[in-house]
GROMACS .gro file of C-alpha atoms in nm:
model
  250
    1MET     CA    1   0.000   0.000   0.000
    2VAL     CA    2   0.291   0.234   0.079
    3LYS     CA    3   0.643   0.198  -0.054
    4ALA     CA    4   0.924   0.442   0.021
    5GLU     CA    5   1.264   0.423  -0.145
    6GLN     CA    6   1.547   0.647  -0.023
    7VAL     CA    7   1.313   0.934   0.063
    8HIS     CA    8   1.496   1.258   0.148
    9LYS     CA    9   1.346   1.586   0.265
   10GLN     CA   10   1.520   1.912   0.339
   11PHE     CA   11   1.398   2.245   0.472
   12GLY     CA   12   1.668   2.483   0.355
   13ARG     CA   13   1.993   2.340   0.488
   14LEU     CA   14   1.820   2.122   0.744
   15GLU     CA   15   1.797   1.760   0.628
   16VAL     CA   16   1.491   1.616   0.804
   17LEU     CA   17   1.463   1.281   0.623
   18LYS     CA   18   1.789   1.109   0.531
   19GLY     CA   19   1.691   0.817   0.310
   20ILE     CA   20   1.379   0.642   0.435
   21ASP     CA   21   1.306   0.290   0.305
   22LEU     CA   22   0.992   0.108   0.419
   23GLU     CA   23   0.685  -0.078   0.300
   24VAL     CA   24   0.334  -0.094   0.444
   25LYS     CA   25   0.122  -0.387   0.329
   26PRO     CA   26  -0.255  -0.366   0.271
   27ARG     CA   27  -0.449  -0.398   0.601
   28GLU     CA   28  -0.130  -0.339   0.799
   29VAL     CA   29  -0.117  -0.099   1.095
   30MET     CA   30   0.229   0.055   1.112
   31CYS     CA   31   0.309   0.264   1.420
   32MET     CA   32   0.594   0.515   1.417
   33ILE     CA   33   0.757   0.630   1.740
   34GLY     CA   34   1.055   0.845   1.826
   35PRO     CA   35   1.155   1.176   1.982
   36SER     CA   36   1.021   1.510   1.862
   37GLY     CA   37   1.208   1.632   1.556
   38SER     CA   38   1.299   1.283   1.435
   39GLY     CA   39   1.110   1.324   1.104
   40LYS     CA   40   0.802   1.111   1.174
   41SER     CA   41   0.539   1.376   1.099
   42THR     CA   42   0.734   1.508   0.800
   43PHE     CA   43   0.744   1.159   0.651
   44LEU     CA   44   0.370   1.123   0.704
   45ARG     CA   45   0.309   1.454   0.525
   46CYS     CA   46   0.528   1.337   0.235
   47ILE     CA   47   0.309   1.031   0.185
   48ASN     CA   48   0.021   1.250   0.066
   49HIS     CA   49   0.245   1.517  -0.089
   50LEU     CA   50   0.168   1.787   0.167
   51GLU     CA   51   0.547   1.807   0.168
   52LYS     CA   52   0.742   1.752  -0.153
   53ILE     CA   53   1.035   1.513  -0.123
   54ASN     CA   54   1.378   1.622  -0.245
   55ALA     CA   55   1.498   1.278  -0.350
   56GLY     CA   56   1.376   0.918  -0.366
   57ARG     CA   57   1.041   0.768  -0.457
   58LEU     CA   58   0.709   0.722  -0.275
   59TRP     CA   59   0.423   0.505  -0.397
   60VAL     CA   60   0.071   0.469  -0.255
   61ASN     CA   61  -0.150   0.191  -0.385
   62GLY     CA   62   0.087   0.139  -0.676
   63HIS     CA   63   0.092   0.504  -0.785
   64LEU     CA   64   0.395   0.733  -0.766
   65VAL     CA   65   0.299   1.014  -0.527
   66GLY     CA   66   0.312   1.367  -0.671
   67TYR     CA   67   0.502   1.273  -0.985
   68LYS     CA   68   0.487   1.073  -1.304
   69GLN     CA   69   0.789   0.905  -1.453
   70LYS     CA   70   0.879   0.910  -1.821
   71GLY     CA   71   1.196   0.720  -1.896
   72ASP     CA   72   1.447   0.821  -1.631
   73LYS     CA   73   1.285   1.159  -1.559
   74LEU     CA   74   1.027   1.260  -1.301
   75TYR     CA   75   0.764   1.521  -1.381
   76GLU     CA   76   0.561   1.684  -1.107
   77LEU     CA   77   0.187   1.633  -1.132
   78ARG     CA   78  -0.049   1.929  -1.160
   79ASP     CA   79  -0.241   2.035  -0.851
   80ARG     CA   80  -0.560   1.875  -0.982
   81GLU     CA   81  -0.383   1.541  -1.032
   82VAL     CA   82  -0.226   1.557  -0.684
   83SER     CA   83  -0.569   1.631  -0.535
   84ALA     CA   84  -0.710   1.325  -0.712
   85GLN     CA   85  -0.434   1.111  -0.555
   86ARG     CA   86  -0.511   1.252  -0.211
   87ARG     CA   87  -0.869   1.125  -0.230
   88GLU     CA   88  -0.731   0.777  -0.161
   89ILE     CA   89  -0.552   0.898   0.153
   90GLY     CA   90  -0.729   1.008   0.470
   91MET     CA   91  -0.530   1.214   0.719
   92VAL     CA   92  -0.602   1.299   1.080
   93PHE     CA   93  -0.390   1.571   1.239
   94GLN     CA   94  -0.300   1.663   1.597
   95ARG     CA   95  -0.533   1.960   1.569
   96PHE     CA   96  -0.877   1.871   1.445
   97ASN     CA   97  -0.907   2.138   1.172
   98LEU     CA   98  -1.287   2.123   1.169
   99PHE     CA   99  -1.485   2.406   1.011
  100PRO     CA  100  -1.609   2.596   1.319
  101HIS     CA  101  -1.919   2.731   1.144
  102LYS     CA  102  -2.042   2.388   1.033
  103THR     CA  103  -2.205   2.112   1.237
  104ALA     CA  104  -2.042   1.772   1.282
  105LEU     CA  105  -2.254   1.631   1.001
  106GLN     CA  106  -2.184   1.924   0.769
  107ASN     CA  107  -1.810   1.887   0.830
  108ILE     CA  108  -1.831   1.523   0.722
  109MET     CA  109  -2.047   1.596   0.416
  110GLU     CA  110  -1.828   1.877   0.284
  111ALA     CA  111  -1.564   1.679   0.093
  112PRO     CA  112  -1.786   1.405  -0.055
  113VAL     CA  113  -2.029   1.668  -0.188
  114GLY     CA  114  -1.771   1.926  -0.294
  115VAL     CA  115  -1.498   1.699  -0.426
  116LYS     CA  116  -1.661   1.369  -0.523
  117LYS     CA  117  -1.996   1.527  -0.621
  118VAL     CA  118  -2.190   1.280  -0.406
  119PRO     CA  119  -2.560   1.378  -0.389
  120ARG     CA  120  -2.634   1.568  -0.066
  121GLN     CA  121  -2.891   1.319   0.061
  122GLU     CA  122  -2.653   1.027   0.008
  123ALA     CA  123  -2.370   1.219   0.178
  124ARG     CA  124  -2.601   1.307   0.468
  125GLU     CA  125  -2.698   0.944   0.518
  126LYS     CA  126  -2.334   0.829   0.498
  127GLY     CA  127  -2.234   1.105   0.740
  128ARG     CA  128  -2.488   0.989   0.995
  129GLN     CA  129  -2.360   0.633   0.963
  130LEU     CA  130  -2.001   0.748   1.015
  131LEU     CA  131  -2.092   0.953   1.323
  132ASP     CA  132  -2.261   0.645   1.461
  133ARG     CA  133  -1.950   0.443   1.379
  134VAL     CA  134  -1.732   0.676   1.588
  135GLY     CA  135  -1.984   0.682   1.873
  136LEU     CA  136  -2.129   1.029   1.807
  137ALA     CA  137  -2.473   0.955   1.664
  138ASP     CA  138  -2.622   1.208   1.907
  139LYS     CA  139  -2.389   1.491   1.795
  140VAL     CA  140  -2.512   1.528   1.436
  141ASP     CA  141  -2.616   1.892   1.480
  142SER     CA  142  -2.344   1.996   1.725
  143TYR     CA  143  -2.085   2.256   1.630
  144PRO     CA  144  -1.714   2.198   1.711
  145SER     CA  145  -1.729   2.452   1.995
  146GLN     CA  146  -1.996   2.234   2.159
  147LEU     CA  147  -1.777   1.921   2.147
  148SER     CA  148  -1.487   1.806   2.363
  149GLY     CA  149  -1.145   1.764   2.207
  150GLY     CA  150  -1.190   1.389   2.190
  151GLN     CA  151  -1.528   1.427   2.021
  152GLN     CA  152  -1.385   1.673   1.770
  153GLN     CA  153  -1.107   1.429   1.687
  154ARG     CA  154  -1.359   1.151   1.631
  155VAL     CA  155  -1.552   1.381   1.395
  156ALA     CA  156  -1.222   1.445   1.214
  157ILE     CA  157  -1.172   1.069   1.176
  158ALA     CA  158  -1.528   1.032   1.043
  159ARG     CA  159  -1.463   1.318   0.800
  160ALA     CA  160  -1.151   1.143   0.666
  161LEU     CA  161  -1.342   0.814   0.631
  162ALA     CA  162  -1.618   0.987   0.433
  163MET     CA  163  -1.387   0.995   0.130
  164GLU     CA  164  -1.355   0.614   0.149
  165PRO     CA  165  -0.975   0.618   0.153
  166ALA     CA  166  -0.754   0.317   0.088
  167LEU     CA  167  -0.506   0.444   0.349
  168MET     CA  168  -0.540   0.639   0.675
  169LEU     CA  169  -0.258   0.852   0.817
  170PHE     CA  170  -0.267   0.961   1.182
  171ASP     CA  171  -0.027   1.231   1.300
  172GLU     CA  172  -0.019   1.205   1.680
  173PRO     CA  173  -0.402   1.212   1.691
  174THR     CA  174  -0.422   1.206   2.072
  175SER     CA  175  -0.136   1.439   2.166
  176ALA     CA  176  -0.359   1.749   2.197
  177LEU     CA  177  -0.620   1.572   2.412
  178ASP     CA  178  -0.673   1.558   2.786
  179PRO     CA  179  -0.564   1.214   2.910
  180GLU     CA  180  -0.920   1.107   2.997
  181LEU     CA  181  -1.034   1.170   2.637
  182VAL     CA  182  -0.759   0.967   2.470
  183GLY     CA  183  -0.927   0.628   2.517
  184ASP     CA  184  -1.236   0.711   2.308
  185VAL     CA  185  -1.022   0.811   2.010
  186LEU     CA  186  -0.797   0.507   2.040
  187ASP     CA  187  -1.103   0.281   2.059
  188VAL     CA  188  -1.221   0.418   1.722
  189MET     CA  189  -0.876   0.357   1.574
  190LYS     CA  190  -0.869   0.002   1.712
  191GLN     CA  191  -1.202  -0.069   1.547
  192LEU     CA  192  -1.071   0.067   1.216
  193ALA     CA  193  -0.777  -0.170   1.243
  194LEU     CA  194  -1.012  -0.462   1.311
  195ASP     CA  195  -1.213  -0.360   1.005
  196GLY     CA  196  -0.899  -0.396   0.792
  197MET     CA  197  -0.805  -0.033   0.729
  198THR     CA  198  -0.442   0.021   0.629
  199MET     CA  199  -0.300   0.274   0.875
  200VAL     CA  200   0.025   0.457   0.942
  201VAL     CA  201   0.015   0.605   1.292
  202VAL     CA  202   0.267   0.848   1.438
  203THR     CA  203   0.204   0.815   1.809
  204HIS     CA  204   0.334   0.845   2.163
  205GLU     CA  205   0.078   0.588   2.278
  206ILE     CA  206   0.310   0.292   2.332
  207GLY     CA  207   0.027   0.073   2.461
  208PHE     CA  208  -0.169   0.127   2.140
  209ALA     CA  209   0.137   0.043   1.931
  210ARG     CA  210   0.189  -0.277   2.128
  211GLU     CA  211  -0.175  -0.386   2.115
  212VAL     CA  212  -0.287  -0.278   1.768
  213GLY     CA  213   0.025  -0.233   1.558
  214ASP     CA  214   0.140  -0.498   1.311
  215SER     CA  215   0.477  -0.329   1.276
  216LEU     CA  216   0.669  -0.066   1.471
  217VAL     CA  217   0.923   0.183   1.339
  218PHE     CA  218   1.154   0.381   1.566
  219MET     CA  219   1.290   0.698   1.403
  220ASP     CA  220   1.558   0.936   1.522
  221GLY     CA  221   1.756   1.203   1.342
  222GLY     CA  222   1.575   1.152   1.011
  223VAL     CA  223   1.650   0.781   0.978
  224ILE     CA  224   1.481   0.456   1.071
  225VAL     CA  225   1.689   0.323   1.359
  226GLU     CA  226   1.493   0.004   1.421
  227LYS     CA  227   1.178  -0.168   1.297
  228GLY     CA  228   1.000  -0.493   1.361
  229ALA     CA  229   0.706  -0.652   1.541
  230PRO     CA  230   0.587  -0.410   1.814
  231ARG     CA  231   0.618  -0.649   2.108
  232GLU     CA  232   0.964  -0.756   1.992
  233VAL     CA  233   1.097  -0.401   1.953
  234LEU     CA  234   0.937  -0.280   2.276
  235THR     CA  235   1.049  -0.570   2.495
  236ASN     CA  236   1.384  -0.644   2.333
  237PRO     CA  237   1.516  -0.340   2.141
  238GLN     CA  238   1.844  -0.409   1.967
  239HIS     CA  239   1.979  -0.061   1.898
  240PRO     CA  240   2.125   0.143   2.188
  241ARG     CA  241   1.930   0.454   2.075
  242THR     CA  242   1.603   0.260   2.083
  243GLN     CA  243   1.692   0.120   2.426
  244ASP     CA  244   1.764   0.470   2.556
  245PHE     CA  245   1.439   0.615   2.419
  246LEU     CA  246   1.220   0.333   2.550
  247SER     CA  247   1.384   0.346   2.893
  248LYS     CA  248   1.247   0.700   2.923
  249VAL     CA  249   0.894   0.646   2.793
  250LEU     CA  250   0.800   0.298   2.921
   0.00000   0.00000   0.00000
């Protein structure tokens, strides 16, 4: 579902990603952990071309992300073509980015109606189903300001699912939440995993990574230091940097 080959990303002189190689299989839940500034979120943003890579290749669902290749040359896709690629990729951010002037249901309907031209009644029905799926069937007409942070994040997940993506990206989806609200969001993500959604999750929730993840990647300094089965990496890390990090967070 995702394939990265020698992905590099720089911001000016700062090299944030220094040659990332990894693969995510269909239905796999890959969790990415590591200290702040290690490149995890930047890599996630590269997957859907919110950040343009400086070198390497990235594929999602068999398609080169952001570019087309002719012979040995890469040509950047037009904005419309990039937008079409992004329809396959749902993304949930730390901050919920909901439209404050729209209800929960209207937030979910916006993209299917505006981008995919789904009839409003069909989008409304699907939106209600998705709110029910994330445990918010009674919040259809609530505005973001009337919802807790955890509820807003669950609306954001429902909004991403409304586009029927093949892949879901989560960028520390619980880091902005009060501790008591984290569980509800993680429960929704666990159910998505059980339903077979392919997911890449940047997270500090080590318990979630251990319980739900199929694979675990530890990043530091723009490189993948260690990867493997979550329980294996967490209980028996091989690299000294991984050992040091886990000794501070477990």
